[in-house]
CSV table of C-alpha atoms in Angstrom, one decimal:
chain,number,residue,atom,x,y,z
M,11,MET,CA,123.9,-185.0,9.6
M,12,SER,CA,127.2,-184.1,10.7
M,13,ARG,CA,130.7,-182.7,9.8
M,14,ILE,CA,133.6,-185.2,10.7
M,15,VAL,CA,136.9,-183.4,11.3
M,16,LEU,CA,140.2,-185.3,12.2
M,17,GLU,CA,143.3,-183.6,13.0
M,18,GLY,CA,147.2,-185.0,13.3
M,19,VAL,CA,145.3,-188.5,14.3
M,20,THR,CA,148.2,-190.1,15.8
M,21,LYS,CA,147.4,-194.2,16.5
M,22,GLN,CA,150.1,-195.9,18.0
M,23,PHE,CA,149.6,-199.1,19.6
M,24,ALA,CA,151.8,-201.3,22.3
M,25,ASP,CA,154.6,-203.4,20.9
M,26,GLU,CA,155.0,-199.4,18.9
M,27,THR,CA,153.5,-200.7,15.9
M,28,VAL,CA,151.9,-197.0,14.1
M,29,ALA,CA,149.4,-198.1,12.4
M,30,VAL,CA,147.9,-193.9,11.4
M,31,ASN,CA,150.6,-191.6,11.2
M,32,SER,CA,149.6,-187.9,11.7
M,33,LEU,CA,146.4,-188.0,9.9
M,34,SER,CA,144.3,-185.1,9.2
M,35,LEU,CA,140.9,-185.2,7.0
M,36,ASP,CA,137.8,-182.9,6.6
M,37,ILE,CA,134.4,-184.9,6.0
M,38,GLY,CA,131.3,-182.7,4.7
M,39,ASP,CA,128.4,-182.0,6.2
M,40,GLY,CA,126.2,-185.1,4.1
M,41,GLU,CA,129.6,-186.2,2.4
M,42,PHE,CA,130.0,-189.6,0.6
M,43,MET,CA,134.4,-190.1,2.1
M,44,VAL,CA,135.9,-193.8,1.0
M,45,LEU,CA,140.0,-194.0,2.4
M,46,VAL,CA,140.8,-196.2,-0.1
M,47,GLY,CA,143.9,-198.7,0.2
M,48,PRO,CA,145.7,-201.5,0.5
M,49,SER,CA,144.8,-204.1,3.2
M,50,GLY,CA,146.9,-203.4,5.9
M,51,CYS,CA,147.7,-199.2,5.4
M,52,GLY,CA,145.7,-197.7,8.3
M,53,LYS,CA,142.0,-197.3,7.0
M,54,THR,CA,140.0,-199.7,9.0
M,55,THR,CA,141.5,-198.3,12.2
M,56,VAL,CA,140.8,-194.8,11.3
M,57,LEU,CA,137.2,-195.7,10.9
M,58,ARG,CA,137.0,-197.3,14.1
M,59,MET,CA,139.3,-194.3,16.4
M,60,VAL,CA,135.7,-192.4,13.9
M,61,ALA,CA,133.6,-194.8,15.5
M,62,GLY,CA,135.2,-194.8,19.1
M,63,LEU,CA,136.0,-198.6,19.1
M,64,GLU,CA,140.6,-197.7,19.3
M,65,GLU,CA,141.6,-194.8,21.2
M,66,VAL,CA,143.7,-191.8,19.2
M,67,THR,CA,147.4,-191.9,20.6
M,68,ASP,CA,147.1,-188.1,19.3
M,69,GLY,CA,146.0,-186.0,17.4
M,70,THR,CA,141.7,-185.1,17.6
M,71,ILE,CA,138.6,-185.7,16.6
M,72,SER,CA,135.6,-183.7,16.6
M,73,ILE,CA,131.8,-184.6,15.3
M,74,ASP,CA,130.1,-181.1,14.8
M,75,GLY,CA,132.6,-179.0,16.3
M,76,GLU,CA,133.1,-181.1,19.0
M,77,ILE,CA,136.2,-183.1,20.3
M,78,VAL,CA,135.0,-187.3,21.2
M,79,ASN,CA,138.3,-188.4,22.0
M,80,ASP,CA,137.2,-189.6,25.1
M,81,VAL,CA,133.5,-189.7,24.5
M,82,ASP,CA,132.4,-193.4,24.6
M,83,PRO,CA,130.8,-194.9,20.6
M,84,GLY,CA,127.3,-195.3,22.5
M,85,HIS,CA,127.7,-191.5,22.9
M,86,ARG,CA,129.0,-190.7,19.5
M,87,ASP,CA,125.7,-191.3,17.5
M,88,ILE,CA,127.1,-193.0,15.2
M,89,ALA,CA,125.8,-196.0,12.7
M,90,MET,CA,128.3,-199.3,11.5
M,91,VAL,CA,128.0,-201.1,9.3
M,92,PHE,CA,130.5,-204.2,8.6
M,93,GLN,CA,131.8,-206.4,6.4
M,94,SER,CA,130.6,-209.8,8.6
M,95,TYR,CA,127.1,-207.9,8.2
M,96,ALA,CA,126.6,-209.4,12.0
M,97,LEU,CA,123.5,-210.2,12.2
M,98,TYR,CA,121.2,-212.0,14.9
M,99,PRO,CA,120.3,-215.0,13.6
M,100,HIS,CA,117.6,-216.1,15.7
M,101,LEU,CA,115.1,-212.5,15.4
M,102,SER,CA,113.9,-211.7,12.2
M,103,VAL,CA,114.4,-209.2,9.5
M,104,TYR,CA,112.2,-206.5,11.9
M,105,ASP,CA,114.2,-207.7,14.7
M,106,ASN,CA,117.4,-206.8,13.8
M,107,MET,CA,115.9,-203.5,12.7
M,108,ALA,CA,114.3,-202.4,16.0
M,109,PHE,CA,117.2,-204.0,17.7
M,110,SER,CA,119.2,-201.0,18.9
M,111,LEU,CA,116.0,-199.3,19.1
M,112,LYS,CA,114.1,-201.5,21.1
M,113,TYR,CA,117.2,-201.4,23.2
M,114,ARG,CA,117.2,-197.6,24.1
M,115,LYS,CA,113.1,-198.4,24.8
M,116,THR,CA,111.7,-195.9,21.4
M,117,PRO,CA,108.3,-195.8,21.9
M,118,LYS,CA,107.0,-199.3,19.7
M,119,ASP,CA,105.6,-196.9,17.0
M,120,GLU,CA,108.1,-195.4,16.3
M,121,ILE,CA,109.8,-198.3,15.9
M,122,ARG,CA,106.8,-199.6,13.2
M,123,ARG,CA,107.4,-196.4,11.5
M,124,ARG,CA,111.5,-196.5,11.0
M,125,VAL,CA,111.8,-200.2,10.4
M,126,GLY,CA,108.6,-200.0,7.7
M,127,ASP,CA,110.9,-196.4,6.1
M,128,ALA,CA,113.5,-198.1,6.0
M,129,ALA,CA,112.1,-201.2,4.6
M,130,ARG,CA,110.6,-199.5,1.9
M,131,ILE,CA,114.2,-197.3,1.1
M,132,LEU,CA,116.1,-201.2,1.2
M,133,GLU,CA,113.4,-203.1,-0.7
M,134,LEU,CA,113.0,-205.7,2.2
M,135,GLU,CA,109.1,-205.3,2.7
M,136,PRO,CA,109.2,-208.6,1.4
M,137,TYR,CA,111.4,-210.2,3.8
M,138,LEU,CA,110.5,-208.9,7.7
M,139,GLN,CA,109.1,-211.4,9.0
M,140,ARG,CA,112.5,-214.5,7.0
M,141,LYS,CA,115.6,-215.3,9.6
M,142,PRO,CA,118.8,-214.2,8.4
M,143,ARG,CA,119.6,-217.6,6.8
M,144,GLN,CA,116.8,-217.4,4.6
M,145,LEU,CA,118.6,-214.3,3.2
M,146,SER,CA,120.7,-213.8,-0.1
M,147,GLY,CA,124.3,-212.2,0.4
M,148,GLY,CA,123.1,-209.1,-1.1
M,149,GLN,CA,120.4,-208.8,1.4
M,150,ARG,CA,121.3,-209.4,4.7
M,151,GLN,CA,123.7,-206.6,3.5
M,152,ARG,CA,120.3,-204.3,2.6
M,153,VAL,CA,119.3,-205.6,6.2
M,154,ALA,CA,122.4,-204.8,7.9
M,155,MET,CA,122.5,-200.7,6.6
M,156,GLY,CA,118.2,-201.1,7.4
M,157,ARG,CA,119.5,-201.6,11.4
M,158,ALA,CA,122.1,-198.8,10.8
M,159,ILE,CA,119.4,-196.5,8.6
M,160,VAL,CA,116.5,-197.2,11.4
M,161,ARG,CA,118.7,-195.2,14.0
M,162,GLN,CA,118.9,-192.2,11.8
M,163,PRO,CA,122.9,-191.7,13.2
M,164,ARG,CA,125.1,-188.9,12.5
M,165,ALA,CA,127.5,-190.2,10.4
M,166,PHE,CA,128.0,-194.3,9.3
M,167,LEU,CA,131.0,-195.5,9.0
M,168,MET,CA,130.8,-198.7,6.6
M,169,ASP,CA,133.8,-200.8,6.5
M,170,GLU,CA,134.7,-203.6,3.5
M,171,PRO,CA,130.1,-203.9,3.4
M,172,LEU,CA,130.9,-205.7,0.1
M,173,SER,CA,133.5,-207.2,-0.3
M,174,ASN,CA,131.8,-211.0,0.9
M,175,LEU,CA,129.8,-209.9,-2.6
M,176,ASP,CA,130.3,-211.7,-5.9
M,177,ALA,CA,131.3,-209.3,-8.1
M,178,LYS,CA,127.7,-208.9,-9.7
M,179,LEU,CA,126.2,-208.8,-7.1
M,180,ARG,CA,128.8,-205.9,-5.2
M,181,VAL,CA,128.1,-204.0,-8.3
M,182,GLN,CA,124.0,-204.3,-7.5
M,183,MET,CA,125.1,-203.3,-4.1
M,184,ARG,CA,127.3,-200.1,-4.8
M,185,ALA,CA,124.4,-198.2,-7.0
M,186,GLU,CA,122.1,-198.9,-4.1
M,187,ILE,CA,124.2,-197.2,-1.2
M,188,LEU,CA,125.3,-195.0,-3.5
M,189,LYS,CA,121.5,-194.0,-3.8
M,190,ILE,CA,120.5,-194.4,-0.5
M,191,GLN,CA,123.1,-192.5,0.5
M,192,GLN,CA,122.4,-189.6,-1.4
M,193,SER,CA,118.2,-189.8,-0.3
M,194,LEU,CA,119.4,-189.9,3.2
M,195,ASN,CA,122.2,-187.6,2.8
M,196,VAL,CA,124.0,-189.0,6.0
M,197,THR,CA,127.3,-188.2,6.3
M,198,THR,CA,129.5,-191.1,5.1
M,199,ILE,CA,132.6,-192.2,5.8
M,200,TYR,CA,133.2,-195.9,3.6
M,201,VAL,CA,137.1,-198.1,4.0
M,202,THR,CA,137.1,-200.2,0.9
M,203,HIS,CA,140.5,-201.7,-0.8
M,204,ASP,CA,139.3,-201.8,-4.0
M,205,GLN,CA,140.0,-199.1,-5.8
M,206,THR,CA,136.6,-199.3,-8.5
M,207,GLU,CA,134.3,-199.5,-5.3
M,208,ALA,CA,136.0,-195.7,-4.4
M,209,MET,CA,135.8,-194.5,-7.6
M,210,THR,CA,133.0,-194.5,-7.8
M,211,LEU,CA,131.3,-194.7,-4.4
M,212,GLY,CA,133.5,-191.6,-3.5
M,213,GLU,CA,132.5,-188.2,-3.6
M,214,ARG,CA,136.1,-187.9,-3.2
M,215,VAL,CA,138.4,-190.2,-2.6
M,216,ALA,CA,141.5,-190.5,0.5
M,217,VAL,CA,144.2,-192.5,-0.2
M,218,VAL,CA,146.1,-194.3,3.0
M,219,TYR,CA,149.1,-195.7,2.8
M,220,HIS,CA,151.3,-197.1,5.6
M,221,GLY,CA,149.4,-195.0,7.7
M,222,ASP,CA,149.9,-192.5,5.9
M,223,LEU,CA,147.4,-189.9,4.0
M,224,GLN,CA,149.0,-189.7,0.3
M,225,GLN,CA,146.2,-187.7,-1.6
M,226,VAL,CA,142.6,-186.5,-1.3
M,227,GLY,CA,140.6,-185.7,-3.9
M,228,THR,CA,137.6,-186.5,-6.5
M,229,PRO,CA,137.5,-189.6,-7.7
M,230,ARG,CA,139.2,-187.6,-10.8
M,231,GLU,CA,141.5,-185.7,-9.4
M,232,LEU,CA,143.2,-188.6,-8.6
M,233,TYR,CA,142.6,-190.2,-11.9
M,234,ARG,CA,144.1,-187.2,-13.5
M,235,ARG,CA,146.9,-185.8,-11.1
M,236,PRO,CA,148.1,-188.3,-8.9
M,237,ALA,CA,150.3,-187.0,-6.3
M,238,ASN,CA,152.8,-189.5,-6.0
M,239,ARG,CA,153.7,-192.8,-8.0
M,240,PHE,CA,151.8,-194.9,-5.1
M,241,VAL,CA,148.7,-193.0,-6.1
M,242,ALA,CA,149.4,-193.3,-9.3
M,243,ALA,CA,149.9,-197.0,-9.9
M,244,PHE,CA,147.0,-197.4,-6.8
M,245,ILE,CA,144.4,-195.4,-9.0
M,246,GLY,CA,143.2,-197.4,-12.3
M,247,SER,CA,142.0,-200.8,-14.1
M,248,PRO,CA,144.5,-201.7,-14.9
M,249,ALA,CA,147.0,-199.4,-13.7
M,250,MET,CA,149.1,-197.0,-14.7
M,251,ASN,CA,152.8,-198.4,-16.6
M,252,LEU,CA,155.5,-196.9,-14.5
M,253,ILE,CA,159.1,-195.9,-16.6
M,254,LYS,CA,162.6,-195.6,-16.3
M,255,ALA,CA,163.3,-192.6,-17.8
M,256,ARG,CA,165.0,-189.6,-19.0
M,257,LEU,CA,163.9,-185.8,-20.4
M,258,VAL,CA,167.0,-184.9,-23.5
M,259,GLN,CA,166.1,-182.2,-25.4
M,260,SER,CA,166.4,-182.8,-28.9
M,261,PRO,CA,169.1,-183.2,-31.7
M,262,GLU,CA,167.2,-180.9,-33.4
M,263,GLY,CA,166.7,-178.5,-30.3
M,264,SER,CA,163.5,-178.1,-31.5
M,265,ARG,CA,161.3,-180.4,-29.5
M,266,HIS,CA,162.2,-182.0,-25.3
M,267,VAL,CA,161.9,-186.3,-26.0
M,268,VAL,CA,162.1,-188.3,-22.9
M,269,GLU,CA,164.3,-191.4,-23.3
M,270,PHE,CA,163.5,-194.5,-22.1
M,271,GLY,CA,165.2,-197.5,-23.3
M,272,SER,CA,165.5,-197.8,-26.9
M,273,HIS,CA,162.6,-195.5,-27.5
M,274,ARG,CA,162.0,-192.2,-27.8
M,275,LEU,CA,158.8,-189.9,-28.0
M,276,ALA,CA,158.7,-186.6,-28.7
M,277,LEU,CA,157.0,-183.9,-26.9
M,278,PRO,CA,154.5,-181.2,-27.4
M,279,GLU,CA,156.1,-178.2,-26.7
M,280,ARG,CA,152.6,-177.7,-24.2
M,281,THR,CA,153.7,-180.1,-22.1
M,282,PHE,CA,156.3,-177.7,-20.8
M,283,ASP,CA,154.5,-174.8,-21.4
M,284,ASP,CA,151.4,-176.0,-18.9
M,285,ASN,CA,154.5,-177.2,-16.6
M,286,PRO,CA,157.5,-175.1,-16.1
M,287,ARG,CA,158.6,-177.2,-13.6
M,288,LEU,CA,160.1,-180.4,-15.8
M,289,ALA,CA,162.5,-177.8,-17.9
M,290,GLN,CA,164.5,-178.6,-14.5
M,291,TYR,CA,164.3,-182.2,-15.1
M,292,VAL,CA,165.9,-181.8,-18.8
M,293,GLY,CA,169.3,-184.2,-18.8
M,294,ARG,CA,167.7,-186.3,-15.6
M,295,GLY,CA,165.9,-189.4,-15.0
M,296,VAL,CA,162.7,-189.3,-14.4
M,297,VAL,CA,160.2,-192.0,-14.3
M,298,LEU,CA,156.9,-191.7,-16.7
M,299,GLY,CA,153.8,-193.3,-16.4
M,300,VAL,CA,151.4,-194.0,-18.7
M,301,ARG,CA,148.0,-194.8,-18.9
M,302,PRO,CA,147.0,-198.0,-20.3
M,303,GLU,CA,144.4,-196.6,-22.4
M,304,ASP,CA,146.5,-194.1,-23.4
M,305,LEU,CA,148.2,-197.0,-25.4
M,306,GLU,CA,147.0,-197.4,-28.9
M,307,ASP,CA,147.4,-199.6,-31.8
M,308,ALA,CA,148.9,-197.3,-33.9
M,309,SER,CA,147.6,-199.0,-37.2
M,310,LEU,CA,144.0,-198.2,-35.7
M,311,ALA,CA,144.8,-194.9,-35.0
M,312,ALA,CA,143.4,-191.6,-37.0
M,313,HIS,CA,146.4,-189.5,-36.5
M,314,PRO,CA,149.2,-191.2,-35.8
M,315,ASP,CA,152.4,-188.8,-35.0
M,316,PRO,CA,155.3,-190.6,-36.9
M,317,GLN,CA,157.6,-189.1,-33.7
M,318,ALA,CA,154.6,-191.3,-30.7
M,319,ILE,CA,155.1,-194.9,-32.1
M,320,ILE,CA,157.2,-197.1,-29.7
M,321,GLU,CA,157.7,-201.1,-30.6
M,322,LEU,CA,157.3,-203.4,-28.6
M,323,THR,CA,156.6,-207.3,-28.6
M,324,VAL,CA,152.8,-209.5,-27.5
M,325,ASP,CA,153.4,-211.5,-24.6
M,326,LEU,CA,149.6,-211.6,-23.3
M,327,LEU,CA,145.9,-210.6,-24.7
M,328,GLU,CA,143.1,-210.3,-22.6
M,329,ASP,CA,139.8,-209.8,-24.5
M,330,LEU,CA,137.7,-208.3,-22.7
M,331,GLY,CA,134.6,-208.4,-25.3
M,332,SER,CA,134.4,-204.1,-25.6
M,333,GLU,CA,138.4,-203.7,-25.1
M,334,VAL,CA,141.5,-205.6,-25.1
M,335,ASP,CA,144.7,-205.3,-22.4
M,336,VAL,CA,147.3,-206.2,-24.5
M,337,HIS,CA,150.8,-207.2,-22.1
M,338,CYS,CA,153.9,-206.3,-23.8
M,339,SER,CA,157.3,-206.5,-23.1
M,340,GLY,CA,160.1,-204.8,-25.1
M,341,ASP,CA,163.6,-202.6,-24.3
M,342,LEU,CA,162.6,-200.8,-21.2
M,343,MET,CA,163.0,-200.6,-17.8
M,344,GLN,CA,159.9,-200.5,-15.3
M,345,ASP,CA,159.9,-198.4,-12.6
M,346,THR,CA,160.1,-201.3,-9.0
M,347,SER,CA,160.8,-199.0,-6.3
M,348,ASP,CA,159.3,-200.2,-3.0
M,349,VAL,CA,155.9,-197.7,-2.9
M,350,VAL,CA,155.2,-198.8,-6.5
M,351,GLY,CA,156.2,-202.1,-6.3
M,352,GLU,CA,153.3,-203.2,-3.1
M,353,ALA,CA,150.4,-200.9,-4.8
M,354,ALA,CA,150.9,-204.0,-7.6
M,355,ASP,CA,150.7,-206.7,-4.6
M,356,GLY,CA,153.9,-208.2,-5.6
M,357,SER,CA,156.8,-209.0,-4.4
M,358,ALA,CA,160.2,-208.0,-4.0
M,359,ASP,CA,161.2,-210.5,-6.9
M,360,GLU,CA,158.2,-210.5,-8.8
M,361,LEU,CA,159.4,-206.2,-9.5
M,362,ALA,CA,162.6,-206.8,-10.1
M,363,GLN,CA,161.6,-209.7,-13.0
M,364,LYS,CA,159.2,-207.5,-14.2
M,365,GLY,CA,161.5,-204.5,-14.2
M,366,ARG,CA,163.6,-206.5,-16.5
M,367,ALA,CA,161.2,-207.5,-18.2
M,368,GLY,CA,160.2,-204.9,-19.0
M,369,THR,CA,156.4,-204.8,-19.5
M,370,VAL,CA,153.7,-202.8,-20.1
M,371,VAL,CA,149.6,-202.6,-20.1
M,372,ALA,CA,148.1,-201.2,-22.7
M,373,ARG,CA,143.9,-201.4,-23.9
M,374,MET,CA,143.2,-201.5,-27.7
M,375,ASN,CA,140.7,-201.0,-29.7
M,376,ARG,CA,138.4,-204.5,-29.8
M,377,HIS,CA,139.1,-204.4,-33.2
M,378,THR,CA,142.9,-204.3,-33.1
M,379,LYS,CA,144.8,-207.9,-34.8
M,380,LEU,CA,147.4,-208.0,-33.1
M,381,GLY,CA,148.7,-211.8,-31.6
M,382,VAL,CA,150.7,-213.3,-29.8
M,383,GLY,CA,154.3,-212.8,-30.1
M,384,ASP,CA,153.7,-210.2,-32.7
M,385,THR,CA,155.6,-206.8,-32.8
M,386,ALA,CA,153.2,-204.5,-32.0
M,387,ARG,CA,153.5,-200.4,-32.9
M,388,ILE,CA,151.8,-199.0,-30.6
M,389,HIS,CA,150.9,-195.0,-30.7
M,390,VAL,CA,151.1,-193.2,-27.5
M,391,ASP,CA,149.3,-190.4,-26.5
M,392,VAL,CA,152.1,-187.6,-25.4
M,393,GLY,CA,149.9,-185.0,-24.3
M,394,GLU,CA,148.4,-187.5,-21.3
M,395,LEU,CA,151.7,-188.7,-20.2
M,396,HIS,CA,152.6,-187.9,-16.4
M,397,PHE,CA,155.9,-187.2,-14.6
M,398,PHE,CA,157.4,-188.6,-11.1
M,399,ASP,CA,160.6,-187.7,-9.8
M,400,ASP,CA,162.6,-190.7,-9.4
M,401,ASP,CA,163.7,-190.5,-6.1
M,402,THR,CA,161.2,-188.9,-4.0
M,403,GLY,CA,158.4,-190.2,-6.1
M,404,GLU,CA,156.3,-187.2,-5.8
M,405,THR,CA,154.9,-186.2,-9.4
M,406,ILE,CA,155.9,-183.3,-11.1
M,407,ALA,CA,153.8,-180.9,-11.6
M,408,ASP,CA,153.2,-177.5,-10.7
């Protein structure tokens, strides 16, 4: 087991592209850390620098207190699991798993013991004499993991290991990877662009965007207290709705109100008690964040607050069986800043159109009777709203 610490790590390529920008991260001994972000954000480059496959332009990487910037990859005692499996097609499962041990001239009895132990953990014992072509995708990925396990490394580095598998198999393999990592208690850095994978696997998750570390925390922390609009839009499926809004004092003066388009939502008193910084934004524009699950069909709400209902037009229904994702449009303006737009993987034109259309997604109870074209009365859980600075994109929180 090992503690891995990155301090101000930067990677700049010969064409002056900065892939990673002064990233600092402390990964605990035995921790499962996930690096997540959109394609091209620099997360794989971070992994390759830890492995020694990319040189560090600036900053330091240390393993168990030893700076390893100039240590050869083979001497870092780290095992990588790749997206492509990287198995030798002409070798059996046993020989693929034993390859690195044979290369290191490990005694045969020790090789048999280690491969046997790994095969038992990974449920590969019936397949040890088969060739990779005779295995399913999930079995091949387990062989790739077995090859890493038998080395008994100080840390595992996993680069999108499940992206070649179908959706059902990915779910199964996620559970297996987590079970194996917990049983071995080996420090693991796992790279993915899939936020669901990140949230279900990571003890902590580091969100990376354009080479910058946006936020690191537990899955619950990222979901409930995103540091900025990018994290808010990237973490969660469907993504958080982000709407241009304004905080004002209600005409009666008793409650604060958030306005967007022709809609007004009265805020609970505790909103400002829990977050005194919001008082600085009264009379100013903000970005309002609302999770889809905090929007419900008012006709099905137990105790709907009349001052927490908005009316929108239903454009599309996605019936998921246990719930329904209801896509609505109306008189509102979505936030389409670059940082949020790229998180949603939309082009500038598409985002601008989306902003003008003012679409939001509500995850509703499966018993909703709403249909396309209906006017939906949507009850908003005003106690779960998020607020972001319109200029910096940072969350407004104490």
